[in-house]
PDB file of N, CA and C in Angstrom:
ATOM      1  N   MET Q   1       0.839  -1.207   0.000  1.00  0.00           N
ATOM      2  CA  MET Q   1       0.000   0.000   0.000  1.00  0.00           C
ATOM      3  C   MET Q   1       0.869   1.250   0.000  1.00  0.00           C
ATOM      4  N   THR Q   2       0.325   2.308  -0.550  1.00  0.00           N
ATOM      5  CA  THR Q   2       1.038   3.580  -0.528  1.00  0.00           C
ATOM      6  C   THR Q   2       1.007   4.149   0.877  1.00  0.00           C
ATOM      7  N   PRO Q   3       1.942   5.047   1.214  1.00  0.00           N
ATOM      8  CA  PRO Q   3       1.953   5.646   2.557  1.00  0.00           C
ATOM      9  C   PRO Q   3       0.624   6.304   2.915  1.00  0.00           C
ATOM     10  N   VAL Q   4      -0.006   6.976   1.957  1.00  0.00           N
ATOM     11  CA  VAL Q   4      -1.277   7.657   2.242  1.00  0.00           C
ATOM     12  C   VAL Q   4      -2.348   6.642   2.614  1.00  0.00           C
ATOM     13  N   LEU Q   5      -2.465   5.578   1.813  1.00  0.00           N
ATOM     14  CA  LEU Q   5      -3.463   4.553   2.110  1.00  0.00           C
ATOM     15  C   LEU Q   5      -3.163   3.885   3.433  1.00  0.00           C
ATOM     16  N   ASN Q   6      -1.876   3.714   3.725  1.00  0.00           N
ATOM     17  CA  ASN Q   6      -1.485   3.118   4.997  1.00  0.00           C
ATOM     18  C   ASN Q   6      -1.973   3.969   6.158  1.00  0.00           C
ATOM     19  N   LYS Q   7      -1.774   5.290   6.064  1.00  0.00           N
ATOM     20  CA  LYS Q   7      -2.229   6.200   7.117  1.00  0.00           C
ATOM     21  C   LYS Q   7      -3.743   6.143   7.254  1.00  0.00           C
ATOM     22  N   VAL Q   8      -4.445   6.163   6.127  1.00  0.00           N
ATOM     23  CA  VAL Q   8      -5.907   6.122   6.151  1.00  0.00           C
ATOM     24  C   VAL Q   8      -6.378   4.824   6.794  1.00  0.00           C
ATOM     25  N   TYR Q   9      -5.704   3.713   6.440  1.00  0.00           N
ATOM     26  CA  TYR Q   9      -6.072   2.413   7.013  1.00  0.00           C
ATOM     27  C   TYR Q   9      -5.906   2.417   8.520  1.00  0.00           C
ATOM     28  N   ILE Q  10      -4.800   2.983   8.996  1.00  0.00           N
ATOM     29  CA  ILE Q  10      -4.553   3.071  10.438  1.00  0.00           C
ATOM     30  C   ILE Q  10      -5.644   3.903  11.104  1.00  0.00           C
ATOM     31  N   ILE Q  11      -5.994   5.041  10.480  1.00  0.00           N
ATOM     32  CA  ILE Q  11      -7.052   5.901  11.024  1.00  0.00           C
ATOM     33  C   ILE Q  11      -8.361   5.124  11.114  1.00  0.00           C
ATOM     34  N   ILE Q  12      -8.670   4.360  10.058  1.00  0.00           N
ATOM     35  CA  ILE Q  12      -9.901   3.568  10.044  1.00  0.00           C
ATOM     36  C   ILE Q  12      -9.904   2.586  11.202  1.00  0.00           C
ATOM     37  N   VAL Q  13      -8.793   1.862  11.355  1.00  0.00           N
ATOM     38  CA  VAL Q  13      -8.722   0.830  12.395  1.00  0.00           C
ATOM     39  C   VAL Q  13      -8.860   1.455  13.776  1.00  0.00           C
ATOM     40  N   LEU Q  14      -8.133   2.565  14.012  1.00  0.00           N
ATOM     41  CA  LEU Q  14      -8.187   3.202  15.323  1.00  0.00           C
ATOM     42  C   LEU Q  14      -9.592   3.699  15.623  1.00  0.00           C
ATOM     43  N   ASN Q  15     -10.225   4.329  14.629  1.00  0.00           N
ATOM     44  CA  ASN Q  15     -11.566   4.856  14.855  1.00  0.00           C
ATOM     45  C   ASN Q  15     -12.589   3.736  14.989  1.00  0.00           C
ATOM     46  N   TRP Q  16     -12.391   2.658  14.223  1.00  0.00           N
ATOM     47  CA  TRP Q  16     -13.312   1.527  14.316  1.00  0.00           C
ATOM     48  C   TRP Q  16     -13.267   0.959  15.727  1.00  0.00           C
ATOM     49  N   ASN Q  17     -12.062   0.762  16.253  1.00  0.00           N
ATOM     50  CA  ASN Q  17     -11.909   0.230  17.608  1.00  0.00           C
ATOM     51  C   ASN Q  17     -12.484   1.202  18.633  1.00  0.00           C
ATOM     52  N   HIS Q  18     -12.245   2.494  18.426  1.00  0.00           N
ATOM     53  CA  HIS Q  18     -12.686   3.501  19.385  1.00  0.00           C
ATOM     54  C   HIS Q  18     -14.210   3.562  19.454  1.00  0.00           C
ATOM     55  N   HIS Q  19     -14.856   3.459  18.295  1.00  0.00           N
ATOM     56  CA  HIS Q  19     -16.308   3.593  18.245  1.00  0.00           C
ATOM     57  C   HIS Q  19     -17.011   2.240  18.267  1.00  0.00           C
ATOM     58  N   GLU Q  20     -16.233   1.164  18.367  1.00  0.00           N
ATOM     59  CA  GLU Q  20     -16.774  -0.184  18.513  1.00  0.00           C
ATOM     60  C   GLU Q  20     -17.780  -0.530  17.423  1.00  0.00           C
ATOM     61  N   GLY Q  21     -17.390  -0.311  16.180  1.00  0.00           N
ATOM     62  CA  GLY Q  21     -18.190  -0.797  15.069  1.00  0.00           C
ATOM     63  C   GLY Q  21     -19.258   0.156  14.578  1.00  0.00           C
ATOM     64  N   SER Q  22     -19.273   1.379  15.082  1.00  0.00           N
ATOM     65  CA  SER Q  22     -20.231   2.353  14.566  1.00  0.00           C
ATOM     66  C   SER Q  22     -19.859   2.717  13.130  1.00  0.00           C
ATOM     67  N   PHE Q  23     -20.832   2.644  12.209  1.00  0.00           N
ATOM     68  CA  PHE Q  23     -20.506   2.847  10.802  1.00  0.00           C
ATOM     69  C   PHE Q  23     -20.306   4.315  10.448  1.00  0.00           C
ATOM     70  N   VAL Q  24     -21.195   5.175  10.929  1.00  0.00           N
ATOM     71  CA  VAL Q  24     -21.234   6.548  10.431  1.00  0.00           C
ATOM     72  C   VAL Q  24     -19.943   7.292  10.735  1.00  0.00           C
ATOM     73  N   ASP Q  25     -19.472   7.204  11.986  1.00  0.00           N
ATOM     74  CA  ASP Q  25     -18.285   7.960  12.360  1.00  0.00           C
ATOM     75  C   ASP Q  25     -17.045   7.507  11.596  1.00  0.00           C
ATOM     76  N   PRO Q  26     -16.746   6.193  11.551  1.00  0.00           N
ATOM     77  CA  PRO Q  26     -15.581   5.771  10.777  1.00  0.00           C
ATOM     78  C   PRO Q  26     -15.668   6.192   9.315  1.00  0.00           C
ATOM     79  N   LEU Q  27     -16.856   6.130   8.719  1.00  0.00           N
ATOM     80  CA  LEU Q  27     -16.980   6.526   7.322  1.00  0.00           C
ATOM     81  C   LEU Q  27     -16.665   8.001   7.149  1.00  0.00           C
ATOM     82  N   SER Q  28     -17.137   8.841   8.071  1.00  0.00           N
ATOM     83  CA  SER Q  28     -16.837  10.265   7.984  1.00  0.00           C
ATOM     84  C   SER Q  28     -15.342  10.494   8.180  1.00  0.00           C
ATOM     85  N   ARG Q  29     -14.716   9.702   9.075  1.00  0.00           N
ATOM     86  CA  ARG Q  29     -13.270   9.811   9.296  1.00  0.00           C
ATOM     87  C   ARG Q  29     -12.515   9.382   8.051  1.00  0.00           C
ATOM     88  N   ILE Q  30     -13.004   8.338   7.375  1.00  0.00           N
ATOM     89  CA  ILE Q  30     -12.368   7.884   6.139  1.00  0.00           C
ATOM     90  C   ILE Q  30     -12.388   9.009   5.114  1.00  0.00           C
ATOM     91  N   LEU Q  31     -13.547   9.645   4.965  1.00  0.00           N
ATOM     92  CA  LEU Q  31     -13.664  10.729   3.994  1.00  0.00           C
ATOM     93  C   LEU Q  31     -12.737  11.877   4.365  1.00  0.00           C
ATOM     94  N   GLU Q  32     -12.675  12.202   5.657  1.00  0.00           N
ATOM     95  CA  GLU Q  32     -11.758  13.248   6.110  1.00  0.00           C
ATOM     96  C   GLU Q  32     -10.324  12.857   5.798  1.00  0.00           C
ATOM     97  N   GLY Q  33      -9.980  11.606   6.106  1.00  0.00           N
ATOM     98  CA  GLY Q  33      -8.622  11.127   5.873  1.00  0.00           C
ATOM     99  C   GLY Q  33      -8.253  11.191   4.403  1.00  0.00           C
ATOM    100  N   LEU Q  34      -9.180  10.779   3.543  1.00  0.00           N
ATOM    101  CA  LEU Q  34      -8.915  10.831   2.109  1.00  0.00           C
ATOM    102  C   LEU Q  34      -8.766  12.277   1.653  1.00  0.00           C
ATOM    103  N   THR Q  35      -9.636  13.150   2.169  1.00  0.00           N
ATOM    104  CA  THR Q  35      -9.582  14.556   1.773  1.00  0.00           C
ATOM    105  C   THR Q  35      -8.244  15.173   2.150  1.00  0.00           C
ATOM    106  N   TYR Q  36      -7.820  14.964   3.414  1.00  0.00           N
ATOM    107  CA  TYR Q  36      -6.550  15.527   3.860  1.00  0.00           C
ATOM    108  C   TYR Q  36      -5.382  14.844   3.161  1.00  0.00           C
ATOM    109  N   GLY Q  37      -5.506  13.545   2.909  1.00  0.00           N
ATOM    110  CA  GLY Q  37      -4.431  12.801   2.270  1.00  0.00           C
ATOM    111  C   GLY Q  37      -4.194  13.254   0.839  1.00  0.00           C
ATOM    112  N   LEU Q  38      -5.282  13.614   0.151  1.00  0.00           N
ATOM    113  CA  LEU Q  38      -5.171  14.004  -1.250  1.00  0.00           C
ATOM    114  C   LEU Q  38      -4.960  15.499  -1.409  1.00  0.00           C
ATOM    115  N   ALA Q  39      -5.267  16.281  -0.376  1.00  0.00           N
ATOM    116  CA  ALA Q  39      -5.159  17.736  -0.462  1.00  0.00           C
ATOM    117  C   ALA Q  39      -3.697  18.170  -0.557  1.00  0.00           C
TER     118      ALA Q  39
END
């Protein structure tokens, strides 16, 4: 994986664990991560 995708993946995993499987928050974090990663 590219470094950006790696960072996004880590963010997803951390947020998934933090929110214990809540879909909406991790998805919004993914979008934020992609936005900042590509910006």
